């Protein structure tokens, strides 16, 4: 069942998501060659708590950290570690969830460390744009998979592949609510979109094949072929007008 939110509830979700957005801004400033992902995780946790929130991911199904940091061929759910330091030329996917005033916010960005290759830059740009293409379809009267289809067409049209094993989701009082939002598939299927629906749309894009696997730590998802992968996610609300992107900075 898709839980629709009132305007008051959406305002609270936006507040949670603004903490997510500010945490992203903080980590982006700190990202540089030499810093470890554990250091970034600690900074994020401290900041989120200082803002009055809680890191949504910590303890979720036993997840051991506050944010997910996934480097290069790591797709999602990379566990921060003091043994993992960022290097010039790496790309790092930063996924942050915040619980605040009863609601979750969730957003991801992939950024370069120092100077990155043209190939990596193009992957990041394509993934960022794929999210925008999906969000554009999140309007009243469309069907759920219009979002999915638009993302797949865009990504594959540029010669990349979309990850099929992980999908976007409804979000609200729970981090994962109905519906699941694949980044692929035929258009015109699934629920009809209505005002007050709140979604986390999150394309994961690979340079090579779409196949992914989970590493021995039971969390870190990597591409099977070792190719680079990027992840971009925003939490949005369907409104009478254009979609409200709750997880982008408003000021
Ligand atoms: N943003 C991810 C998601 O939507 C992160 C959750 S995984 C966690 O599923 F375990 F780290 F929480
Ligand atoms: Co998510």
GROMACS .gro file of N, CA and C in nm, residues 47-131:
model
  255
   47UNK      N    1   2.746   1.541   1.264
   47UNK     CA    2   2.669   1.652   1.210
   47UNK      C    3   2.518   1.623   1.216
   48UNK      N    4   2.479   1.502   1.178
   48UNK     CA    5   2.336   1.466   1.176
   48UNK      C    6   2.278   1.478   1.317
   49UNK      N    7   2.353   1.431   1.416
   49UNK     CA    8   2.304   1.437   1.555
   49UNK      C    9   2.297   1.580   1.605
   50UNK      N   10   2.398   1.657   1.567
   50UNK     CA   11   2.400   1.799   1.604
   50UNK      C   12   2.277   1.872   1.548
   51UNK      N   13   2.230   1.827   1.434
   51UNK     CA   14   2.111   1.888   1.371
   51UNK      C   15   1.981   1.833   1.430
   52UNK      N   16   1.994   1.742   1.525
   52UNK     CA   17   1.875   1.688   1.591
   52UNK      C   18   1.820   1.562   1.526
   53UNK      N   19   1.892   1.508   1.429
   53UNK     CA   20   1.847   1.388   1.360
   53UNK      C   21   1.921   1.263   1.405
   54UNK      N   22   1.885   1.151   1.346
   54UNK     CA   23   1.953   1.024   1.367
   54UNK      C   24   1.988   0.968   1.231
   55UNK      N   25   2.106   0.905   1.218
   55UNK     CA   26   2.138   0.841   1.090
   55UNK      C   27   2.046   0.720   1.068
   56UNK      N   28   1.965   0.725   0.963
   56UNK     CA   29   1.866   0.618   0.939
   56UNK      C   30   1.930   0.481   0.917
   57UNK      N   31   2.050   0.481   0.859
   57UNK     CA   32   2.107   0.352   0.819
   57UNK      C   33   2.166   0.275   0.937
   58UNK      N   34   2.211   0.349   1.040
   58UNK     CA   35   2.282   0.283   1.150
   58UNK      C   36   2.192   0.181   1.219
   59UNK      N   37   2.236   0.056   1.216
   59UNK     CA   38   2.158  -0.051   1.278
   59UNK      C   39   2.047  -0.105   1.190
   60UNK      N   40   2.027  -0.045   1.074
   60UNK     CA   41   1.922  -0.095   0.983
   60UNK      C   42   1.966  -0.232   0.932
   61UNK      N   43   1.890  -0.335   0.966
   61UNK     CA   44   1.928  -0.475   0.936
   61UNK      C   45   2.072  -0.504   0.975
   62UNK      N   46   2.116  -0.440   1.084
   62UNK     CA   47   2.252  -0.463   1.134
   62UNK      C   48   2.360  -0.385   1.062
   63UNK      N   49   2.323  -0.288   0.978
   63UNK     CA   50   2.426  -0.208   0.909
   63UNK      C   51   2.512  -0.136   1.014
   64UNK      N   52   2.647  -0.148   1.002
   64UNK     CA   53   2.732  -0.104   1.112
   64UNK      C   54   2.779   0.042   1.110
   65UNK      N   55   2.734   0.123   1.016
   65UNK     CA   56   2.785   0.261   1.009
   65UNK      C   57   2.668   0.358   0.987
   66UNK      N   58   2.702   0.488   0.977
   66UNK     CA   59   2.597   0.589   0.964
   66UNK      C   60   2.564   0.621   0.820
   67UNK      N   61   2.663   0.614   0.732
   67UNK     CA   62   2.638   0.640   0.589
   67UNK      C   63   2.702   0.527   0.508
   68UNK      N   64   2.666   0.520   0.380
   68UNK     CA   65   2.731   0.424   0.289
   68UNK      C   66   2.826   0.501   0.199
   69UNK      N   67   2.948   0.450   0.186
   69UNK     CA   68   3.049   0.514   0.099
   69UNK      C   69   3.106   0.406   0.008
   70UNK      N   70   3.078   0.418  -0.120
   70UNK     CA   71   3.110   0.311  -0.216
   70UNK      C   72   3.206   0.367  -0.321
   71UNK      N   73   3.323   0.304  -0.333
   71UNK     CA   74   3.431   0.358  -0.416
   71UNK      C   75   3.443   0.282  -0.548
   72UNK      N   76   3.452   0.355  -0.657
   72UNK     CA   77   3.480   0.300  -0.792
   72UNK      C   78   3.383   0.190  -0.833
   73UNK      N   79   3.429   0.062  -0.833
   73UNK     CA   80   3.341  -0.047  -0.881
   73UNK      C   81   3.239  -0.089  -0.775
   74UNK      N   82   3.248  -0.027  -0.656
   74UNK     CA   83   3.145  -0.053  -0.554
   74UNK      C   84   3.020   0.026  -0.594
   75UNK      N   85   2.907  -0.042  -0.593
   75UNK     CA   86   2.783   0.017  -0.645
   75UNK      C   87   2.709   0.090  -0.533
   76UNK      N   88   2.677   0.017  -0.428
   76UNK     CA   89   2.609   0.073  -0.310
   76UNK      C   90   2.651  -0.004  -0.186
   77UNK      N   91   2.613   0.051  -0.069
   77UNK     CA   92   2.627  -0.016   0.061
   77UNK      C   93   2.771  -0.042   0.102
   78UNK      N   94   2.865   0.038   0.051
   78UNK     CA   95   3.003   0.028   0.096
   78UNK      C   96   3.012   0.069   0.243
   79UNK      N   97   3.078  -0.013   0.324
   79UNK     CA   98   3.090   0.015   0.468
   79UNK      C   99   3.214   0.101   0.492
   80UNK      N  100   3.198   0.216   0.555
   80UNK     CA  101   3.314   0.300   0.586
   80UNK      C  102   3.415   0.222   0.669
   81UNK      N  103   3.543   0.249   0.644
   81UNK     CA  104   3.648   0.178   0.716
   81UNK      C  105   3.771   0.266   0.730
   82UNK      N  106   3.842   0.248   0.841
   82UNK     CA  107   3.965   0.324   0.862
   82UNK      C  108   4.076   0.271   0.772
   83UNK      N  109   4.056   0.155   0.710
   83UNK     CA  110   4.155   0.101   0.615
   83UNK      C  111   4.132   0.148   0.473
   84UNK      N  112   4.023   0.223   0.451
   84UNK     CA  113   3.993   0.266   0.314
   84UNK      C  114   4.015   0.415   0.302
   85UNK      N  115   4.124   0.455   0.236
   85UNK     CA  116   4.141   0.599   0.216
   85UNK      C  117   4.122   0.632   0.069
   86UNK      N  118   4.071   0.751   0.046
   86UNK     CA  119   4.039   0.794  -0.091
   86UNK      C  120   4.167   0.833  -0.164
   87UNK      N  121   4.170   0.803  -0.294
   87UNK     CA  122   4.287   0.836  -0.377
   87UNK      C  123   4.245   0.930  -0.489
   88UNK      N  124   4.342   1.008  -0.534
   88UNK     CA  125   4.320   1.094  -0.649
   88UNK      C  126   4.267   1.008  -0.765
   89UNK      N  127   4.158   1.052  -0.828
   89UNK     CA  128   4.104   0.978  -0.942
   89UNK      C  129   3.991   0.882  -0.907
   90UNK      N  130   3.970   0.857  -0.777
   90UNK     CA  131   3.858   0.771  -0.736
   90UNK      C  132   3.725   0.844  -0.758
   91UNK      N  133   3.619   0.765  -0.771
   91UNK     CA  134   3.485   0.822  -0.755
   91UNK      C  135   3.422   0.757  -0.632
   92UNK      N  136   3.345   0.836  -0.558
   92UNK     CA  137   3.286   0.780  -0.436
   92UNK      C  138   3.138   0.816  -0.429
   93UNK      N  139   3.057   0.711  -0.411
   93UNK     CA  140   2.913   0.729  -0.396
   93UNK      C  141   2.882   0.744  -0.248
   94UNK      N  142   2.815   0.854  -0.217
   94UNK     CA  143   2.783   0.888  -0.078
   94UNK      C  144   2.632   0.875  -0.063
   95UNK      N  145   2.588   0.784   0.024
   95UNK     CA  146   2.444   0.763   0.045
   95UNK      C  147   2.413   0.795   0.191
   96UNK      N  148   2.319   0.887   0.212
   96UNK     CA  149   2.290   0.936   0.347
   96UNK      C  150   2.139   0.930   0.375
   97UNK      N  151   2.105   0.873   0.492
   97UNK     CA  152   1.966   0.874   0.537
   97UNK      C  153   1.957   0.939   0.674
   98UNK      N  154   1.854   1.020   0.694
   98UNK     CA  155   1.835   1.087   0.824
   98UNK      C  156   1.690   1.069   0.870
   99UNK      N  157   1.675   1.034   0.999
   99UNK     CA  158   1.543   1.025   1.061
   99UNK      C  159   1.527   1.148   1.149
  100UNK      N  160   1.419   1.224   1.128
  100UNK     CA  161   1.401   1.351   1.200
  100UNK      C  162   1.251   1.377   1.213
  101UNK      N  163   1.207   1.406   1.333
  101UNK     CA  164   1.066   1.437   1.359
  101UNK      C  165   0.971   1.333   1.298
  102UNK      N  166   1.011   1.206   1.311
  102UNK     CA  167   0.922   1.097   1.270
  102UNK      C  168   0.929   1.055   1.125
  103UNK      N  169   1.015   1.120   1.047
  103UNK     CA  170   1.023   1.086   0.904
  103UNK      C  171   1.168   1.070   0.857
  104UNK      N  172   1.182   0.991   0.751
  104UNK     CA  173   1.314   0.969   0.693
  104UNK      C  174   1.337   1.056   0.569
  105UNK      N  175   1.464   1.093   0.552
  105UNK     CA  176   1.511   1.152   0.427
  105UNK      C  177   1.623   1.065   0.374
  106UNK      N  178   1.643   1.062   0.243
  106UNK     CA  179   1.739   0.968   0.183
  106UNK      C  180   1.787   1.028   0.051
  107UNK      N  181   1.919   1.039   0.036
  107UNK     CA  182   1.972   1.089  -0.092
  107UNK      C  183   2.115   1.041  -0.112
  108UNK      N  184   2.154   1.025  -0.237
  108UNK     CA  185   2.290   0.981  -0.271
  108UNK      C  186   2.347   1.068  -0.383
  109UNK      N  187   2.477   1.082  -0.379
  109UNK     CA  188   2.552   1.157  -0.481
  109UNK      C  189   2.681   1.081  -0.508
  110UNK      N  190   2.731   1.086  -0.630
  110UNK     CA  191   2.865   1.032  -0.658
  110UNK      C  192   2.955   1.147  -0.699
  111UNK      N  193   3.070   1.155  -0.634
  111UNK     CA  194   3.161   1.267  -0.660
  111UNK      C  195   3.301   1.214  -0.690
  112UNK      N  196   3.379   1.298  -0.754
  112UNK     CA  197   3.517   1.263  -0.786
  112UNK      C  198   3.611   1.307  -0.674
  113UNK      N  199   3.723   1.234  -0.662
  113UNK     CA  200   3.827   1.270  -0.564
  113UNK      C  201   3.943   1.328  -0.645
  114UNK      N  202   3.976   1.453  -0.621
  114UNK     CA  203   4.084   1.518  -0.699
  114UNK      C  204   4.047   1.521  -0.846
  115UNK      N  205   4.144   1.486  -0.931
  115UNK     CA  206   4.123   1.485  -1.077
  115UNK      C  207   4.069   1.348  -1.117
  116UNK      N  208   3.957   1.344  -1.187
  116UNK     CA  209   3.908   1.214  -1.235
  116UNK      C  210   3.911   1.209  -1.387
  117UNK      N  211   3.908   1.088  -1.440
  117UNK     CA  212   3.916   1.069  -1.585
  117UNK      C  213   3.789   1.123  -1.651
  118UNK      N  214   3.802   1.149  -1.781
  118UNK     CA  215   3.686   1.187  -1.862
  118UNK      C  216   3.575   1.083  -1.855
  119UNK      N  217   3.617   0.958  -1.859
  119UNK     CA  218   3.522   0.845  -1.856
  119UNK      C  219   3.441   0.849  -1.726
  120UNK      N  220   3.510   0.874  -1.615
  120UNK     CA  221   3.441   0.879  -1.486
  120UNK      C  222   3.349   1.001  -1.481
  121UNK      N  223   3.398   1.113  -1.529
  121UNK     CA  224   3.318   1.237  -1.530
  121UNK      C  225   3.188   1.217  -1.607
  122UNK      N  226   3.199   1.150  -1.721
  122UNK     CA  227   3.080   1.127  -1.804
  122UNK      C  228   2.981   1.033  -1.735
  123UNK      N  229   3.033   0.935  -1.665
  123UNK     CA  230   2.945   0.844  -1.589
  123UNK      C  231   2.868   0.922  -1.482
  124UNK      N  232   2.937   1.008  -1.409
  124UNK     CA  233   2.871   1.085  -1.302
  124UNK      C  234   2.762   1.173  -1.361
  125UNK      N  235   2.795   1.240  -1.470
  125UNK     CA  236   2.700   1.332  -1.533
  125UNK      C  237   2.577   1.256  -1.586
  126UNK      N  238   2.601   1.142  -1.647
  126UNK     CA  239   2.489   1.061  -1.698
  126UNK      C  240   2.398   1.015  -1.584
  127UNK      N  241   2.458   0.974  -1.474
  127UNK     CA  242   2.377   0.924  -1.362
  127UNK      C  243   2.296   1.037  -1.299
  128UNK      N  244   2.360   1.152  -1.285
  128UNK     CA  245   2.290   1.271  -1.231
  128UNK      C  246   2.171   1.308  -1.321
  129UNK      N  247   2.195   1.307  -1.450
  129UNK     CA  248   2.088   1.342  -1.543
  129UNK      C  249   1.979   1.235  -1.546
  130UNK      N  250   2.018   1.109  -1.531
  130UNK     CA  251   1.920   0.999  -1.531
  130UNK      C  252   1.820   1.019  -1.417
  131UNK      N  253   1.870   1.063  -1.303
  131UNK     CA  254   1.779   1.090  -1.190
  131UNK      C  255   1.682   1.202  -1.228
   0.00000   0.00000   0.00000
